Amino acid sequence: MRSSTIAVLATLAIPTLALGQDHPTPAVTPSTSISADAAPVLDRTLAWYANIPGASTVLVQKMSIPGMPAMETKTKVSVLKPNMFSITEESEGKSGGMGGMMMAPEFISNGTTLWQAMPAMQMWSQSPAPKTLDVEATPALEMAGPATFVLELFAPNARVGILEQFESVEYAGKSGEDDLLRFMTTSSELMPAMPITLTIGPAKAPWIKRLSIAIPEGQGGPGMPSEMAMDFTKWTTLKNNADTKTAFAYKVNADWKKVDNLMEALMADMGGMGEGPGGQNQDGAGGHNANHKTVGKPAPDFTLKSLDGTDVSLSSLKGKIVILDFWATWCGPCRKGLPVLMEIAKARANDNVVLWAVDLDESKSKVEDFLKKKGWNLPVLLDAKGKVSQKYGVGGIPHTVVIGPDGVIHSVEIGFGGKDATMKKLNAAIDQIKGS
């Protein structure tokens, strides 16, 4: 399910999927196999969400780890088409936060303004509201974790977004009167295949009731459960009227600190808490990492195949400013960040800047199909066994490296913190290299 949801829950266990799509594409992703008995359940579920103006639900996640108190988090999510939503934490005196995070952010859009707040740090920001419920268009929403699944159910082209990251969808039987659909993710060296099961109500009211992810053996860590699950409770349909819209408002706390960009402010306050799932910092933002172990050192040389079969070596690029972006098609933050990098490389071509996107452990045909679907003219190198990423100390993606003409690593960017922040940081790095 694309970049942020079913997989955000999975990233707590592994990376990020979601529902939705940022621009129109064909109604069905040909590479996804859908069984004949799964198709009608999938169709009626998506039609249900497409045909109602909005809804609210309370997401409940419980986790028990040996030697620790049981954790339970409750997150209320309300959505009203085309672009109003509210994501707030309902748990009090509990630990864990949204999706297991230690601090739970809040997001409220009244259709005109988007408020983002971190109550635990008494900090908030505001910006123009996104135009749709497409989570990919608002990187900050990745901090909301699995709650964004609800937004994406109501987003345009949800069907394509669901199928985009899955090898297959099968009917898994019934639980009482409810239907079970099992989605199988694609696999790679960084992300083993995972069965993700949705429990869906009967035809008269096919609400999503439960999402569960079976953690592959050896991936969950000591003492971690073999399954992560979230229950969607108290579903209520919302009407698009004046009374309903009054609920989508944020009352600013005068004692709290207002900041321009909540993600960047959190990163600064917490000193950059290191990488989290999917290559992001724990606050969900991407960040410049001046202390990365590779910065200031000669960039390891390599030779990799491009999509047209040409051998490309780093040494052949000496004298240029090289942007290497380690990525994969299943990585949501990567898909958001690559168009920004492409824009930077195009605008700075006269400064001798070149971009190579280094794909990790995926087949040539898979990458080509992805680029064709996106309509991207992206120069890609295939790191089929992940050996080059290991040389560069890649622990999570996206992982963006800027290399100077002298072959020395100038800076490292981990995760994706939004277009403006990435443009600012990478252009500043290029300017610094040019001026040195």
XYZ file of C-alpha atoms in Angstrom:
436
model
C 0.000 0.000 0.000
C 2.541 2.559 -0.943
C 4.601 4.898 1.014
C 3.195 5.377 4.370
C 0.721 3.202 5.954
C 0.351 -0.459 6.025
C 4.087 -0.374 5.846
C 4.546 2.311 8.464
C 3.038 -0.238 10.804
C 5.272 -2.777 9.118
C 8.277 -0.537 9.515
C 7.838 -0.584 13.205
C 8.474 -4.110 12.407
C 10.202 -3.241 8.968
C 9.158 -0.301 5.909
C 6.173 1.771 4.732
C 3.174 1.143 2.515
C -0.011 3.140 2.017
C -3.169 3.603 0.042
C -3.474 6.207 -2.692
C -1.583 7.635 -5.619
C -0.275 11.053 -6.469
C -1.488 11.108 -10.057
C -3.793 9.051 -12.285
C -2.573 5.679 -13.467
C -4.323 2.609 -14.863
C -7.013 1.116 -12.646
C -5.105 -2.107 -11.979
C -1.405 -2.744 -11.495
C -0.686 -5.609 -13.921
C 2.115 -7.090 -11.816
C -0.194 -7.756 -8.849
C -1.940 -11.104 -8.912
C -5.474 -10.910 -7.487
C -7.334 -14.151 -6.910
C -10.843 -14.469 -8.302
C -12.408 -14.766 -4.847
C -10.426 -11.791 -3.465
C -11.398 -9.361 -6.242
C -15.070 -8.815 -5.266
C -14.171 -8.215 -1.607
C -11.497 -5.701 -2.587
C -13.846 -3.992 -5.043
C -16.737 -3.545 -2.647
C -14.449 -2.323 0.147
C -12.925 0.402 -2.000
C -16.332 1.317 -3.412
C -17.628 1.696 0.155
C -14.999 4.288 1.042
C -15.281 5.986 -2.354
C -19.019 6.486 -1.938
C -19.123 8.089 1.518
C -18.016 11.687 2.217
C -15.987 10.852 5.297
C -15.719 8.864 8.509
C -14.103 8.675 11.920
C -12.552 5.720 13.729
C -10.404 4.958 16.750
C -7.251 2.956 16.031
C -6.202 0.665 18.868
C -2.787 -0.945 18.987
C -1.709 -3.240 21.793
C 1.742 -4.667 22.346
C 3.161 -6.961 24.981
C 6.912 -7.406 25.346
C 8.325 -9.752 28.004
C 9.586 -7.845 31.028
C 7.729 -4.638 30.145
C 4.244 -3.332 30.937
C 1.720 -3.941 28.181
C 1.312 -0.926 25.920
C -1.928 0.280 24.371
C -2.351 3.326 22.158
C -5.577 4.814 20.872
C -5.601 7.287 18.011
C -8.743 9.001 16.788
C -8.798 9.708 13.075
C -11.507 11.697 11.299
C -11.610 12.369 7.565
C -13.862 14.471 5.352
C -13.345 14.746 1.606
C -11.664 16.369 -0.171
C -8.952 17.471 2.290
C -10.112 17.756 5.900
C -8.736 15.470 8.608
C -7.885 15.202 12.282
C -5.386 12.806 13.877
C -5.191 13.009 17.664
C -3.960 10.727 20.414
C -6.640 9.421 22.765
C -4.395 7.466 25.137
C -3.691 9.052 28.504
C -1.062 7.834 30.889
C 0.004 5.242 28.349
C 3.322 4.783 26.643
C 4.011 4.022 23.039
C 2.463 6.884 21.102
C 1.121 6.578 17.583
C 2.183 3.309 16.084
C 4.571 2.691 18.972
C 6.431 6.017 18.777
C 7.337 7.583 22.109
C 5.805 10.944 21.247
C 2.541 11.331 19.382
C 2.091 14.241 16.970
C -1.294 15.714 16.104
C -2.468 16.782 12.645
C -5.576 18.820 11.883
C -6.619 20.217 8.505
C -9.735 22.358 8.112
C -9.338 22.335 4.351
C -7.477 25.639 4.310
C -4.858 25.358 7.079
C -2.855 22.372 8.292
C -1.820 22.445 11.945
C 0.910 20.131 13.214
C 1.586 19.830 16.923
C 3.753 17.831 19.310
C 2.012 18.127 22.712
C 4.847 16.358 24.526
C 7.190 19.176 23.498
C 4.571 21.983 23.511
C 5.417 22.881 19.947
C 3.262 23.550 16.881
C 3.342 24.871 13.334
C 0.892 25.687 10.586
C 0.998 25.666 6.805
C -1.429 25.593 3.879
C -3.598 22.469 3.905
C -2.883 19.790 1.301
C -5.299 19.824 -1.614
C -6.232 16.154 -1.278
C -5.963 13.286 1.193
C -2.948 11.873 -0.650
C -0.404 11.292 2.090
C 2.539 11.317 -0.320
C 1.907 15.008 -0.968
C 2.480 15.855 2.713
C 5.731 14.270 3.996
C 5.103 15.444 7.558
C 2.192 12.999 7.799
C 4.655 10.130 7.955
C 5.040 11.044 11.634
C 1.406 10.000 12.086
C 2.277 6.392 11.313
C -0.543 3.920 10.622
C -3.201 6.579 11.218
C -2.582 7.771 7.673
C -4.120 4.525 6.416
C -7.521 6.040 7.096
C -6.724 9.157 5.062
C -5.512 7.104 2.150
C -8.668 4.984 2.116
C -10.471 8.179 1.084
C -7.733 9.464 -1.241
C -8.042 9.537 -5.046
C -6.992 6.349 -6.864
C -6.830 4.256 -3.684
C -7.039 1.012 -5.640
C -3.832 1.643 -7.543
C -2.065 2.655 -4.374
C -3.075 -0.551 -2.632
C -1.867 -2.810 -5.400
C 1.334 -0.951 -6.169
C 3.483 -2.609 -3.540
C 2.122 -6.145 -3.522
C 2.924 -9.293 -5.410
C -0.460 -10.845 -4.738
C -3.829 -10.501 -3.035
C -5.656 -13.631 -1.946
C -8.884 -14.414 -0.146
C -7.972 -15.865 3.258
C -11.396 -17.041 4.414
C -13.777 -15.709 7.045
C -13.695 -14.693 10.671
C -17.330 -14.895 11.710
C -19.179 -12.787 9.140
C -16.061 -10.812 8.227
C -13.846 -11.470 5.200
C -10.066 -11.759 5.298
C -7.799 -10.531 2.495
C -4.107 -11.394 2.537
C -1.661 -9.119 0.732
C 1.866 -10.409 0.110
C 4.564 -7.775 -0.144
C 7.450 -7.954 -2.563
C 10.768 -9.051 -1.124
C 14.288 -7.696 -1.311
C 17.500 -7.934 0.640
C 16.372 -5.067 2.891
C 12.715 -6.007 3.120
C 11.625 -9.645 3.379
C 8.194 -10.562 2.080
C 5.455 -10.160 4.683
C 1.861 -11.382 4.687
C -0.458 -8.522 5.656
C -4.039 -9.452 6.497
C -7.015 -7.101 6.451
C -10.191 -8.058 8.269
C -13.144 -6.499 6.415
C -16.754 -6.262 7.489
C -19.640 -7.863 5.566
C -21.010 -6.484 2.293
C -23.617 -4.270 3.997
C -20.837 -2.337 5.823
C -17.335 -3.379 4.649
C -15.326 -1.294 7.109
C -11.691 -2.222 7.645
C -11.716 -3.782 11.118
C -8.212 -5.070 11.657
C -4.780 -4.924 10.037
C -2.231 -7.531 11.057
C 1.320 -8.094 9.893
C 3.115 -11.384 10.390
C 6.751 -10.599 11.194
C 9.172 -12.857 9.277
C 11.251 -15.085 11.512
C 14.417 -13.360 12.659
C 13.170 -9.863 11.787
C 11.305 -8.815 14.905
C 14.151 -8.656 17.403
C 14.465 -10.366 20.798
C 11.237 -10.472 22.743
C 9.214 -8.857 19.957
C 5.830 -10.365 19.050
C 5.526 -12.468 15.911
C 2.607 -10.321 14.741
C 1.801 -6.630 14.855
C -1.837 -5.652 14.641
C -4.100 -2.643 14.785
C -7.856 -2.641 15.323
C -10.085 -0.034 13.681
C -12.935 0.580 16.114
C -15.986 2.851 16.434
C -16.358 3.578 12.713
C -18.869 6.365 12.093
C -19.848 7.922 8.774
C -19.447 11.698 8.630
C -21.653 14.019 6.593
C -20.250 16.906 4.607
C -22.102 19.716 6.339
C -21.357 22.812 8.403
C -21.795 21.042 11.754
C -19.286 18.321 10.855
C -16.725 20.800 9.541
C -16.557 22.618 12.877
C -14.785 19.574 14.310
C -11.829 20.134 11.985
C -10.313 23.097 13.787
C -7.296 23.545 16.004
C -7.266 25.692 19.133
C -3.785 27.128 19.486
C -2.274 26.917 22.974
C -0.805 30.352 23.660
C 1.874 28.889 25.948
C 3.287 26.593 23.276
C 6.130 27.458 20.925
C 5.221 28.150 17.302
C 7.831 27.012 14.757
C 8.064 27.324 10.985
C 8.620 23.610 10.350
C 7.704 21.089 13.032
C 9.827 18.263 11.637
C 12.977 20.388 11.442
C 12.338 21.894 14.878
C 11.914 18.476 16.452
C 15.106 17.269 14.853
C 16.987 20.275 16.178
C 15.522 19.944 19.684
C 16.304 16.252 19.875
C 19.719 16.611 18.330
C 18.883 14.145 15.544
C 17.881 10.908 17.227
C 19.414 8.665 14.615
C 17.797 6.493 12.043
C 14.459 4.894 12.467
C 12.406 2.636 10.173
C 12.759 3.272 6.487
C 15.865 5.403 6.908
C 14.110 8.249 8.692
C 15.025 9.882 11.956
C 12.758 8.926 14.838
C 10.711 12.083 14.392
C 9.873 11.037 10.851
C 11.957 13.701 9.138
C 14.933 13.313 6.919
C 18.086 15.025 8.084
C 21.514 16.230 7.041
C 24.033 14.055 8.837
C 27.327 15.902 9.118
C 28.589 13.256 11.536
C 27.965 10.257 9.290
C 31.050 8.077 9.357
C 31.652 8.506 5.620
C 31.620 12.348 5.511
C 35.042 13.819 4.738
C 36.399 10.500 3.476
C 37.117 9.407 -0.114
C 33.974 7.947 -1.669
C 34.425 4.195 -2.217
C 34.850 3.446 -5.895
C 32.485 1.022 -7.605
C 31.313 -0.170 -10.979
C 27.620 -0.919 -11.474
C 25.357 -1.627 -14.430
C 22.959 1.071 -15.584
C 19.534 0.108 -16.922
C 20.853 0.119 -20.500
C 23.583 -2.346 -19.514
C 26.452 0.159 -19.489
C 29.127 -0.173 -16.812
C 29.340 3.050 -14.787
C 32.161 3.623 -12.310
C 32.488 6.378 -9.752
C 36.041 7.040 -10.923
C 34.685 7.883 -14.380
C 32.670 10.702 -12.764
C 35.633 12.352 -11.056
C 35.617 16.103 -11.625
C 31.837 16.262 -11.308
C 29.629 16.884 -8.279
C 27.897 13.530 -7.886
C 24.614 12.932 -6.091
C 24.177 9.254 -5.239
C 20.745 8.338 -3.936
C 20.300 4.833 -2.522
C 16.666 3.809 -2.960
C 14.146 1.078 -3.846
C 10.773 1.114 -5.589
C 8.962 -0.023 -2.425
C 10.334 2.871 -0.329
C 7.747 5.643 0.015
C 10.123 8.407 1.165
C 12.393 7.482 -1.755
C 9.543 7.970 -4.213
C 8.826 11.375 -2.732
C 12.437 12.486 -2.717
C 13.600 11.361 -6.152
C 11.615 13.975 -8.144
C 13.216 16.658 -5.958
C 16.698 15.288 -6.648
C 15.908 15.132 -10.359
C 14.837 18.776 -10.245
C 18.034 19.788 -8.451
C 20.263 17.882 -10.872
C 18.531 19.436 -13.875
C 18.732 22.963 -12.473
C 22.411 22.555 -11.508
C 23.603 20.735 -14.640
C 25.706 23.752 -15.630
C 27.492 23.400 -12.292
C 28.604 19.929 -13.392
C 26.122 18.165 -11.095
C 25.057 14.618 -11.992
C 22.557 12.307 -10.286
C 22.646 8.529 -10.110
C 19.914 6.657 -8.249
C 21.363 3.416 -6.880
C 18.603 0.828 -6.632
C 19.014 -1.827 -3.954
C 18.423 -5.483 -4.675
C 15.681 -5.242 -7.306
C 15.490 -6.638 -10.813
C 16.093 -4.536 -13.911
C 12.562 -5.256 -15.165
C 10.966 -4.196 -11.872
C 12.801 -0.872 -11.888
C 12.003 -0.275 -15.571
C 8.302 -0.992 -15.007
C 8.268 1.400 -12.056
C 9.949 4.220 -13.999
C 7.613 3.714 -16.949
C 4.585 3.943 -14.666
C 5.927 7.113 -13.061
C 7.041 8.639 -16.351
C 10.475 9.401 -14.882
C 13.670 9.814 -16.890
C 15.866 8.746 -14.002
C 19.477 7.510 -14.352
C 19.619 4.285 -12.326
C 22.419 1.959 -11.278
C 21.622 -1.545 -10.040
C 23.225 -2.583 -6.757
C 21.888 -6.110 -7.062
C 23.626 -7.570 -4.020
C 23.786 -4.425 -1.897
C 27.585 -4.447 -1.792
C 27.968 -0.789 -2.775
C 25.388 0.326 -0.201
C 27.398 -1.492 2.461
C 30.535 0.414 1.448
C 28.626 3.675 1.910
C 27.262 2.741 5.336
C 23.644 2.671 4.201
C 21.424 1.541 7.071
C 18.097 2.863 5.803
C 16.808 4.540 2.677
C 16.626 7.017 1.105
C 20.292 7.694 1.760
C 21.613 10.579 -0.339
C 25.339 11.214 -0.706
C 26.902 14.341 -2.235
C 30.435 13.754 -3.564
C 32.746 16.590 -4.564
C 34.808 16.746 -7.774
C 37.809 15.542 -5.722
C 35.986 12.309 -4.928
C 35.459 13.135 -1.243
C 32.069 12.702 0.419
C 30.824 16.163 1.301
C 27.489 15.407 2.963
C 24.928 12.706 3.668
C 21.159 13.100 3.793
C 19.133 10.322 5.451
C 15.383 10.089 4.907
C 13.207 12.700 3.219
C 12.071 15.749 5.188
C 10.132 17.471 2.410
C 10.913 19.294 -0.829
C 11.823 22.668 0.667
C 14.254 21.240 3.220
C 15.922 18.940 0.675
C 16.264 21.702 -1.914
C 17.795 24.002 0.678
C 20.265 21.466 2.051
C 21.467 19.977 -1.226
C 21.757 23.307 -3.024
C 23.718 24.651 -0.038
C 26.037 21.636 -0.230
C 26.581 22.182 -3.960
C 27.199 25.903 -3.423
C 29.720 25.137 -0.704
C 31.572 22.701 -2.946
C 31.587 25.218 -5.803
C 32.943 27.932 -3.514
C 35.681 25.837 -1.958
